[in-house]
Coordinates of C-alpha atoms and ligand atoms in Angstrom, one line a residue:
X1 CA 129.3 -31.3 -135.5
X2 CA 129.9 -31.7 -139.0
X3 CA 129.5 -28.6 -141.2
X4 CA 125.5 -28.2 -142.3
X5 CA 125.1 -27.3 -145.7
X6 CA 122.0 -25.6 -146.8
X7 CA 121.1 -26.1 -150.3
X8 CA 119.7 -22.4 -151.4
X9 CA 117.0 -22.1 -154.4
X10 CA 118.3 -20.4 -157.8
X11 CA 117.4 -17.0 -158.8
X12 CA 115.1 -18.1 -161.8
X13 CA 116.5 -14.8 -163.7
X14 CA 120.0 -15.2 -162.9
X15 CA 119.7 -19.0 -164.1
X16 CA 118.0 -17.8 -167.5
X17 CA 120.2 -15.5 -168.2
X18 CA 123.5 -17.6 -167.7
X19 CA 121.8 -20.3 -169.6
X20 CA 120.5 -18.6 -172.8
X21 CA 123.9 -16.8 -172.6
X22 CA 125.9 -20.3 -172.8
X23 CA 123.2 -22.1 -174.7
X24 CA 123.9 -19.5 -177.7
X25 CA 127.8 -20.3 -177.6
X26 CA 127.5 -24.2 -177.3
X27 CA 124.4 -24.9 -179.7
X28 CA 125.1 -21.7 -181.9
X29 CA 122.7 -19.7 -182.0
X30 CA 120.0 -18.2 -179.7
X31 CA 117.4 -20.4 -177.8
X32 CA 113.5 -19.5 -178.3
X33 CA 113.0 -19.7 -174.3
X34 CA 113.7 -21.4 -170.8
X35 CA 111.7 -23.4 -169.1
X36 CA 111.8 -24.7 -165.2
X37 CA 110.4 -27.4 -163.5
X38 CA 110.6 -28.3 -159.9
X39 CA 111.6 -31.3 -157.9
X40 CA 109.1 -32.6 -154.9
X41 CA 109.3 -33.9 -151.6
X42 CA 106.0 -36.4 -150.8
X43 CA 104.3 -35.5 -147.0
X44 CA 102.8 -38.8 -147.7
X45 CA 101.3 -41.5 -149.3
X46 CA 104.5 -43.4 -150.5
X47 CA 104.1 -46.4 -152.7
X48 CA 100.3 -45.4 -152.9
X49 CA 100.5 -44.0 -156.8
X50 CA 101.2 -47.0 -158.2
X51 CA 98.4 -48.9 -156.1
X52 CA 95.9 -46.4 -157.7
X53 CA 96.0 -44.7 -153.9
X54 CA 96.0 -41.2 -152.4
X55 CA 99.6 -39.3 -152.2
X56 CA 100.3 -35.5 -150.8
X57 CA 103.6 -34.0 -152.5
X58 CA 104.1 -30.5 -153.1
X59 CA 106.7 -28.9 -155.3
X60 CA 110.0 -27.3 -154.1
X61 CA 111.3 -24.3 -155.0
X62 CA 114.4 -26.3 -156.2
X63 CA 114.2 -26.4 -160.4
X64 CA 115.5 -27.9 -163.7
X65 CA 115.9 -25.5 -166.3
X66 CA 115.9 -26.1 -170.0
X67 CA 117.2 -23.6 -172.6
X68 CA 115.2 -24.8 -175.8
X69 CA 115.7 -24.1 -179.5
X70 CA 113.3 -26.3 -181.9
X71 CA 114.8 -27.8 -185.0
X72 CA 113.0 -28.6 -188.1
X73 CA 115.3 -31.8 -189.1
X74 CA 113.8 -34.6 -186.7
X75 CA 117.6 -34.1 -184.7
X76 CA 118.1 -33.6 -181.2
X77 CA 121.5 -32.1 -179.3
X78 CA 121.4 -32.2 -175.8
X79 CA 123.7 -30.8 -173.4
X80 CA 123.7 -30.2 -169.8
X81 CA 125.8 -27.9 -167.9
X82 CA 126.2 -30.3 -164.9
X83 CA 127.9 -33.4 -167.3
X84 CA 130.2 -30.9 -169.1
X85 CA 131.5 -32.1 -172.8
X86 CA 129.2 -35.3 -172.7
X87 CA 126.6 -34.4 -174.9
X88 CA 123.9 -36.3 -177.1
X89 CA 123.1 -35.6 -180.9
X90 CA 120.7 -38.0 -182.6
X91 CA 117.6 -38.4 -184.1
X92 CA 114.3 -38.4 -182.6
X93 CA 113.4 -41.6 -184.4
X94 CA 116.5 -43.6 -183.0
X95 CA 115.6 -42.7 -179.4
X96 CA 114.6 -45.9 -177.7
X97 CA 115.4 -48.2 -174.5
X98 CA 118.7 -48.2 -175.0
X99 CA 119.5 -44.9 -176.8
X100 CA 120.5 -42.4 -175.7
X101 CA 120.6 -43.6 -172.3
X102 CA 121.8 -41.8 -169.1
X103 CA 120.3 -38.5 -167.9
X104 CA 119.6 -37.5 -171.7
X105 CA 117.3 -40.2 -171.9
X106 CA 114.8 -38.2 -169.9
X107 CA 115.3 -35.5 -172.8
X108 CA 115.2 -37.3 -175.6
X109 CA 112.8 -40.2 -174.1
X110 CA 109.8 -37.3 -174.0
X111 CA 110.3 -35.8 -177.4
X112 CA 110.0 -39.5 -179.0
X113 CA 106.8 -40.1 -176.8
X114 CA 105.4 -37.0 -178.4
X115 CA 106.6 -37.9 -181.4
X116 CA 104.1 -40.6 -181.5
X117 CA 101.4 -38.0 -182.2
X118 CA 103.0 -35.6 -184.4
X119 CA 105.7 -37.5 -185.9
X120 CA 109.4 -37.4 -185.4
X121 CA 110.3 -34.6 -187.7
X122 CA 108.3 -32.0 -185.5
X123 CA 110.3 -32.7 -182.3
X124 CA 113.6 -31.8 -183.3
X125 CA 115.3 -29.5 -181.0
X126 CA 118.4 -28.3 -179.3
X127 CA 118.5 -28.4 -175.3
X128 CA 120.8 -27.2 -173.0
X129 CA 120.0 -28.4 -169.2
X130 CA 120.9 -26.5 -166.0
X131 CA 119.8 -28.8 -162.8
X132 CA 119.0 -26.9 -159.6
X133 CA 117.6 -30.0 -158.1
X134 CA 119.9 -31.8 -156.0
X135 CA 120.9 -35.0 -158.1
X136 CA 120.4 -38.6 -156.6
X137 CA 118.5 -37.3 -153.6
X138 CA 115.2 -38.7 -153.9
X139 CA 113.9 -34.7 -154.7
X140 CA 112.7 -35.9 -158.6
X141 CA 115.6 -34.5 -160.4
X142 CA 114.6 -36.8 -162.9
X143 CA 111.0 -36.1 -163.1
X144 CA 111.9 -32.2 -162.7
X145 CA 113.9 -32.8 -165.9
X146 CA 111.8 -34.3 -168.3
X147 CA 108.8 -32.0 -167.4
X148 CA 110.8 -29.2 -168.4
X149 CA 111.0 -30.9 -171.1
X150 CA 107.5 -31.9 -171.9
X151 CA 106.4 -28.3 -171.0
X152 CA 109.2 -26.3 -173.6
X153 CA 108.1 -29.1 -176.5
X154 CA 104.6 -28.2 -175.7
X155 CA 104.9 -24.6 -176.1
X156 CA 107.3 -24.3 -179.1
X157 CA 105.6 -27.2 -181.1
X158 CA 102.0 -25.7 -182.1
X159 CA 100.6 -29.1 -183.1
X160 CA 100.7 -30.0 -179.4
X161 CA 99.0 -27.3 -178.2
X162 CA 95.6 -29.4 -177.6
X163 CA 97.9 -31.3 -174.4
X164 CA 97.2 -30.2 -171.2
X165 CA 99.3 -30.7 -167.8
X166 CA 98.0 -34.3 -167.0
X167 CA 98.8 -35.4 -170.7
X168 CA 102.1 -34.2 -170.1
X169 CA 103.1 -35.7 -166.7
X170 CA 101.6 -39.1 -168.4
X171 CA 103.8 -38.3 -171.8
X172 CA 106.9 -37.8 -168.8
X173 CA 105.9 -41.2 -167.0
X174 CA 106.1 -43.1 -170.3
X175 CA 109.3 -41.4 -171.5
X176 CA 110.9 -42.4 -167.9
X177 CA 109.7 -46.1 -168.1
X178 CA 110.1 -47.0 -171.3
X179 CA 113.0 -44.6 -172.6
X180 CA 115.0 -44.0 -169.3
X181 CA 113.9 -47.6 -167.9
X182 CA 113.2 -45.9 -165.0
X183 CA 110.2 -47.3 -162.9
X184 CA 107.8 -44.1 -161.5
X185 CA 104.0 -44.4 -160.8
X186 CA 103.3 -40.5 -161.8
X187 CA 102.9 -38.8 -158.7
X188 CA 106.6 -37.2 -159.2
X189 CA 105.6 -35.7 -162.5
X190 CA 101.9 -35.2 -161.8
X191 CA 103.1 -32.4 -159.0
X192 CA 105.8 -30.9 -160.7
X193 CA 103.7 -30.0 -163.9
X194 CA 100.7 -28.9 -162.0
X195 CA 101.5 -28.1 -158.4
X196 CA 99.8 -25.1 -156.8
X197 CA 101.9 -22.5 -155.3
X198 CA 101.4 -22.7 -151.4
X199 CA 99.9 -25.9 -151.7
X200 CA 100.5 -29.4 -151.1
X201 CA 98.6 -31.4 -153.8
X202 CA 96.1 -34.1 -152.9
X203 CA 96.5 -36.9 -155.7
X204 CA 93.6 -39.2 -156.2
X205 CA 95.9 -41.7 -158.2
X206 CA 92.7 -43.9 -159.6
X207 CA 92.6 -41.1 -162.2
X208 CA 95.8 -38.5 -161.0
X209 CA 92.5 -35.9 -160.4
X210 CA 94.2 -33.6 -157.7
X211 CA 93.0 -31.1 -154.9
X212 CA 94.9 -28.5 -153.7
X213 CA 95.5 -28.3 -149.9
X214 CA 96.8 -25.3 -148.2
X215 CA 99.7 -25.5 -146.0
X216 CA 98.3 -24.1 -142.9
X217 CA 101.4 -24.4 -140.6
X218 CA 103.1 -21.2 -141.2
X219 CA 105.0 -21.5 -138.3
X220 CA 106.8 -25.0 -139.0
X221 CA 109.4 -25.9 -142.0
X222 CA 109.5 -28.6 -143.6
X223 CA 113.2 -29.6 -143.4
X224 CA 114.7 -31.8 -146.0
X225 CA 117.2 -34.2 -145.0
X226 CA 119.3 -35.6 -147.7
X227 CA 121.2 -38.7 -146.2
X228 CA 123.6 -38.8 -149.2
X229 CA 123.1 -42.7 -149.5
X230 CA 122.2 -44.4 -152.6
X231 CA 121.8 -47.8 -152.2
X232 CA 122.3 -49.4 -155.5
X233 CA 119.2 -52.3 -154.9
X234 CA 116.6 -49.5 -155.5
X235 CA 115.7 -50.5 -158.8
X236 CA 115.1 -54.0 -158.3
X237 CA 113.7 -53.6 -154.8
X238 CA 110.8 -50.6 -156.6
X239 CA 110.1 -53.5 -159.3
X240 CA 109.6 -56.2 -156.5
X241 CA 106.9 -54.1 -154.0
X242 CA 105.2 -53.4 -157.3
X243 CA 105.1 -57.2 -158.2
X244 CA 103.9 -57.9 -154.9
X245 CA 101.3 -55.7 -155.1
X246 CA 100.4 -56.9 -158.4
X247 CA 100.5 -60.7 -157.0
X248 CA 98.1 -59.5 -154.2
X249 CA 95.3 -57.9 -156.7
X250 CA 95.3 -60.9 -158.4
X251 CA 94.6 -63.0 -154.9
X252 CA 92.1 -60.6 -154.2
X253 CA 90.5 -60.8 -157.7
X254 CA 91.0 -56.7 -158.2
X255 CA 92.8 -54.4 -160.7
X256 CA 94.1 -52.0 -158.3
X257 CA 94.3 -52.3 -154.3
X258 CA 92.4 -49.1 -154.5
X259 CA 89.3 -51.5 -154.9
X260 CA 89.7 -52.9 -151.1
X261 CA 90.5 -49.6 -149.7
X262 CA 87.9 -49.1 -147.1
X263 CA 86.9 -52.9 -147.2
X264 CA 87.6 -54.5 -143.4
X265 CA 91.5 -54.7 -143.3
X266 CA 91.7 -57.6 -141.5
X267 CA 89.3 -59.7 -144.1
X268 CA 91.9 -58.5 -146.9
X269 CA 94.8 -59.5 -145.1
X270 CA 92.9 -62.8 -143.9
X271 CA 93.0 -63.5 -147.5
X272 CA 96.6 -62.8 -148.2
X273 CA 97.3 -65.0 -145.0
X274 CA 98.9 -67.6 -147.4
X275 CA 101.7 -65.3 -148.2
X276 CA 102.6 -62.7 -145.3
X277 CA 104.9 -60.9 -147.2
X278 CA 102.3 -59.9 -149.4
X279 CA 100.3 -59.3 -146.8
X280 CA 102.3 -57.0 -145.3
X281 CA 102.7 -54.9 -148.6
X282 CA 98.9 -54.8 -148.5
X283 CA 98.7 -53.3 -145.0
X284 CA 101.3 -50.8 -146.0
X285 CA 99.3 -49.3 -148.9
X286 CA 95.9 -49.4 -147.0
X287 CA 97.0 -48.1 -144.0
X288 CA 99.0 -45.4 -146.0
X289 CA 96.3 -44.4 -148.1
X290 CA 94.1 -44.0 -144.7
X291 CA 97.0 -42.0 -142.9
X292 CA 96.9 -39.4 -146.4
X293 CA 93.3 -38.7 -146.0
X294 CA 93.9 -37.9 -142.0
X295 CA 96.6 -36.0 -142.6
X296 CA 94.5 -33.6 -145.2
X297 CA 92.5 -33.6 -142.1
X298 CA 94.8 -32.5 -139.5
X299 CA 96.2 -29.8 -141.7
X300 CA 92.2 -28.1 -141.9
X301 CA 92.7 -28.5 -138.2
X302 CA 95.9 -27.0 -138.1
X303 CA 97.1 -29.9 -135.8
X304 CA 100.8 -29.8 -136.1
X305 CA 101.2 -32.7 -133.8
X306 CA 98.8 -35.2 -135.5
X307 CA 100.5 -34.3 -138.8
X308 CA 103.7 -35.2 -137.0
X309 CA 102.5 -38.4 -135.6
X310 CA 101.0 -39.9 -138.8
X311 CA 104.3 -38.8 -140.7
X312 CA 106.0 -41.2 -137.9
X313 CA 103.4 -44.0 -138.4
X314 CA 104.0 -43.3 -142.6
X315 CA 107.8 -44.0 -141.8
X316 CA 107.4 -47.3 -139.2
X317 CA 105.1 -48.6 -141.8
X318 CA 107.2 -48.4 -144.8
X319 CA 110.7 -49.4 -142.6
X320 CA 108.6 -52.3 -140.9
X321 CA 105.5 -53.4 -143.6
X322 CA 107.0 -52.2 -146.9
X323 CA 110.7 -52.3 -145.7
X324 CA 111.7 -49.9 -148.2
X325 CA 114.0 -47.8 -145.8
X326 CA 117.5 -48.2 -144.9
X327 CA 119.8 -47.6 -141.8
X328 CA 120.2 -43.7 -143.0
X329 CA 117.0 -43.1 -143.3
X330 CA 115.9 -44.4 -140.0
X331 CA 118.8 -42.7 -138.2
X332 CA 117.9 -39.1 -139.8
X333 CA 114.2 -39.5 -138.7
X334 CA 115.2 -40.9 -134.9
X335 CA 117.6 -37.8 -134.8
X336 CA 115.2 -35.3 -135.9
X337 CA 112.5 -36.2 -133.7
X338 CA 115.4 -36.7 -130.9
X339 CA 116.7 -33.0 -132.1
X340 CA 112.9 -31.4 -131.3
X341 CA 110.9 -32.4 -134.7
X342 CA 107.2 -32.8 -134.1
X343 CA 107.3 -35.7 -136.8
X344 CA 109.6 -37.3 -139.5
X345 CA 109.6 -39.8 -142.5
X346 CA 111.8 -40.8 -145.7
X347 CA 110.3 -39.5 -148.6
X348 CA 110.1 -41.0 -152.1
X349 CA 111.2 -44.5 -152.9
X350 CA 113.7 -45.3 -150.5
X351 CA 116.8 -47.5 -149.8
X352 CA 118.9 -44.2 -149.5
X353 CA 117.6 -40.4 -150.8
X354 CA 115.8 -38.1 -148.4
X355 CA 114.0 -37.6 -145.3
X356 CA 111.6 -35.1 -144.4
X357 CA 111.0 -33.5 -141.0
X358 CA 108.1 -31.3 -139.8
X359 CA 110.1 -28.5 -137.0
X360 CA 109.2 -25.7 -135.5
X361 CA 110.0 -22.5 -137.1
X362 CA 113.3 -20.8 -135.7
X363 CA 114.4 -24.7 -134.8
X364 CA 115.8 -26.2 -138.2
X365 CA 119.6 -25.4 -137.0
X366 CA 118.9 -27.6 -133.8
X367 CA 117.3 -30.5 -135.7
X368 CA 119.9 -30.1 -138.6
X369 CA 122.5 -30.5 -135.9
X370 CA 121.1 -33.5 -134.1
X371 CA 121.1 -35.6 -137.2
X372 CA 124.6 -34.4 -138.3
X373 CA 125.9 -35.3 -135.1
X374 CA 123.9 -38.8 -135.5
X375 CA 125.5 -39.2 -138.7
X376 CA 129.1 -38.0 -137.6
X377 CA 128.7 -40.4 -134.9
X378 CA 128.3 -43.4 -136.8
X379 CA 131.4 -41.8 -139.5
X380 CA 128.5 -41.7 -142.4
X381 CA 128.8 -39.1 -145.0
X382 CA 127.4 -35.3 -143.7
X383 CA 124.1 -35.0 -145.0
X384 CA 122.8 -32.3 -146.9
X385 CA 119.8 -29.8 -145.7
X386 CA 117.3 -27.6 -147.4
X387 CA 114.0 -26.2 -146.1
X388 CA 111.2 -27.0 -148.6
X389 CA 108.1 -24.8 -149.4
X390 CA 104.9 -25.4 -151.3
X391 CA 106.4 -24.1 -154.5
X392 CA 104.9 -23.6 -158.1
X393 CA 104.6 -26.0 -161.3
X394 CA 106.5 -26.0 -164.5
X395 CA 106.7 -22.9 -166.2
X396 CA 108.4 -21.5 -169.0
X397 CA 110.8 -18.3 -167.2
X398 CA 111.8 -16.6 -170.4
Ligands
GLA1 C1 109.6 -43.3 -156.6 C2 108.6 -42.9 -157.7 C3 106.8 -42.5 -157.3 C4 106.6 -43.3 -156.3 C5 107.5 -42.8 -155.3 C6 107.3 -43.9 -154.2 O1 109.6 -41.5 -156.4 O2 108.9 -42.1 -158.7 O3 106.3 -42.7 -158.4 O4 106.1 -44.3 -156.6 O5 108.6 -43.5 -155.4 O6 106.0 -43.3 -153.3

């Protein structure tokens, strides 16, 4: 069996201390504070956010940290401990779709969107990033970055004090869409900024209103399986799924698929019969919305088996109807269940990244071992594992 790699949570105080010290050297003076924002897993409700539907993510204890000092000259200096030597320096006013490019766009993009409210001059900053959300694992490390920066700028720029966390989340969505060029529907940013510790967050993506849902299965853990697979098609496929949903809306004469939620499914699908692929996409979205609400009910009843069943049904629907899974995610799910998980599914956008498994406490090693063995048997790169606990939202840590 390949060696299992567990990704631990960083200690806030230690990270803040080290980051403050390094920032002072790198940026040539003391920073004003350190902020952190978490990555996420989504328990259920995938590819529903941009359809005005329901989803149920929770914040990870793994977070991205930023040490920040405000500047009064409208300039940005951005560096990361994970990208040593690669820094970006420029003005807020020049930030746009191709500038700065790469990961720095998630920082600069937030400053640039916020600058629409208070002017570019007010949003200058020196920023040193330290990411502890596994990168490229489909755990929203990018939202963790944009959200930590948004909260830092909000706290440091008095003219932004009127913005609440929902405003900051939509700022981050715009920064990711418009500056970083990353398609995202709002789930990740909402949970990173607005999570409730110990709870999952039921998000109604019609208006991004939230209901905290207590985690009622203390004798079960959520095991995250980072498959280490990244299929480069992901971005184009995400866009094509969104486009299919928009086509369905125009055929159905609605602004969002949420408007046909609750209408007889067969009737809706019948109206889409001319395009079986679009009909399958819609079947996923509408059945997934129902599974989210069913899973919330199952959690309230502490029915672990039903939670697991719904996770499995969600995975099947994403694999067969929405077609966003991949062999690595399918194998992770199958081998986790074979190894003793109550249920498992892919989480996030798909085409690689992570799966999650609901595992009776104490059986994590066995489940992880089953997955690791299955991957090794195929000659695939060893997956990484972490246990996910519903954690706190973005905050200032010093
Ligand atoms: C990505 C996006 C989210 C959401 C998921 C799929 O994580 O950033 O907005 O659409 O995919 O549920």
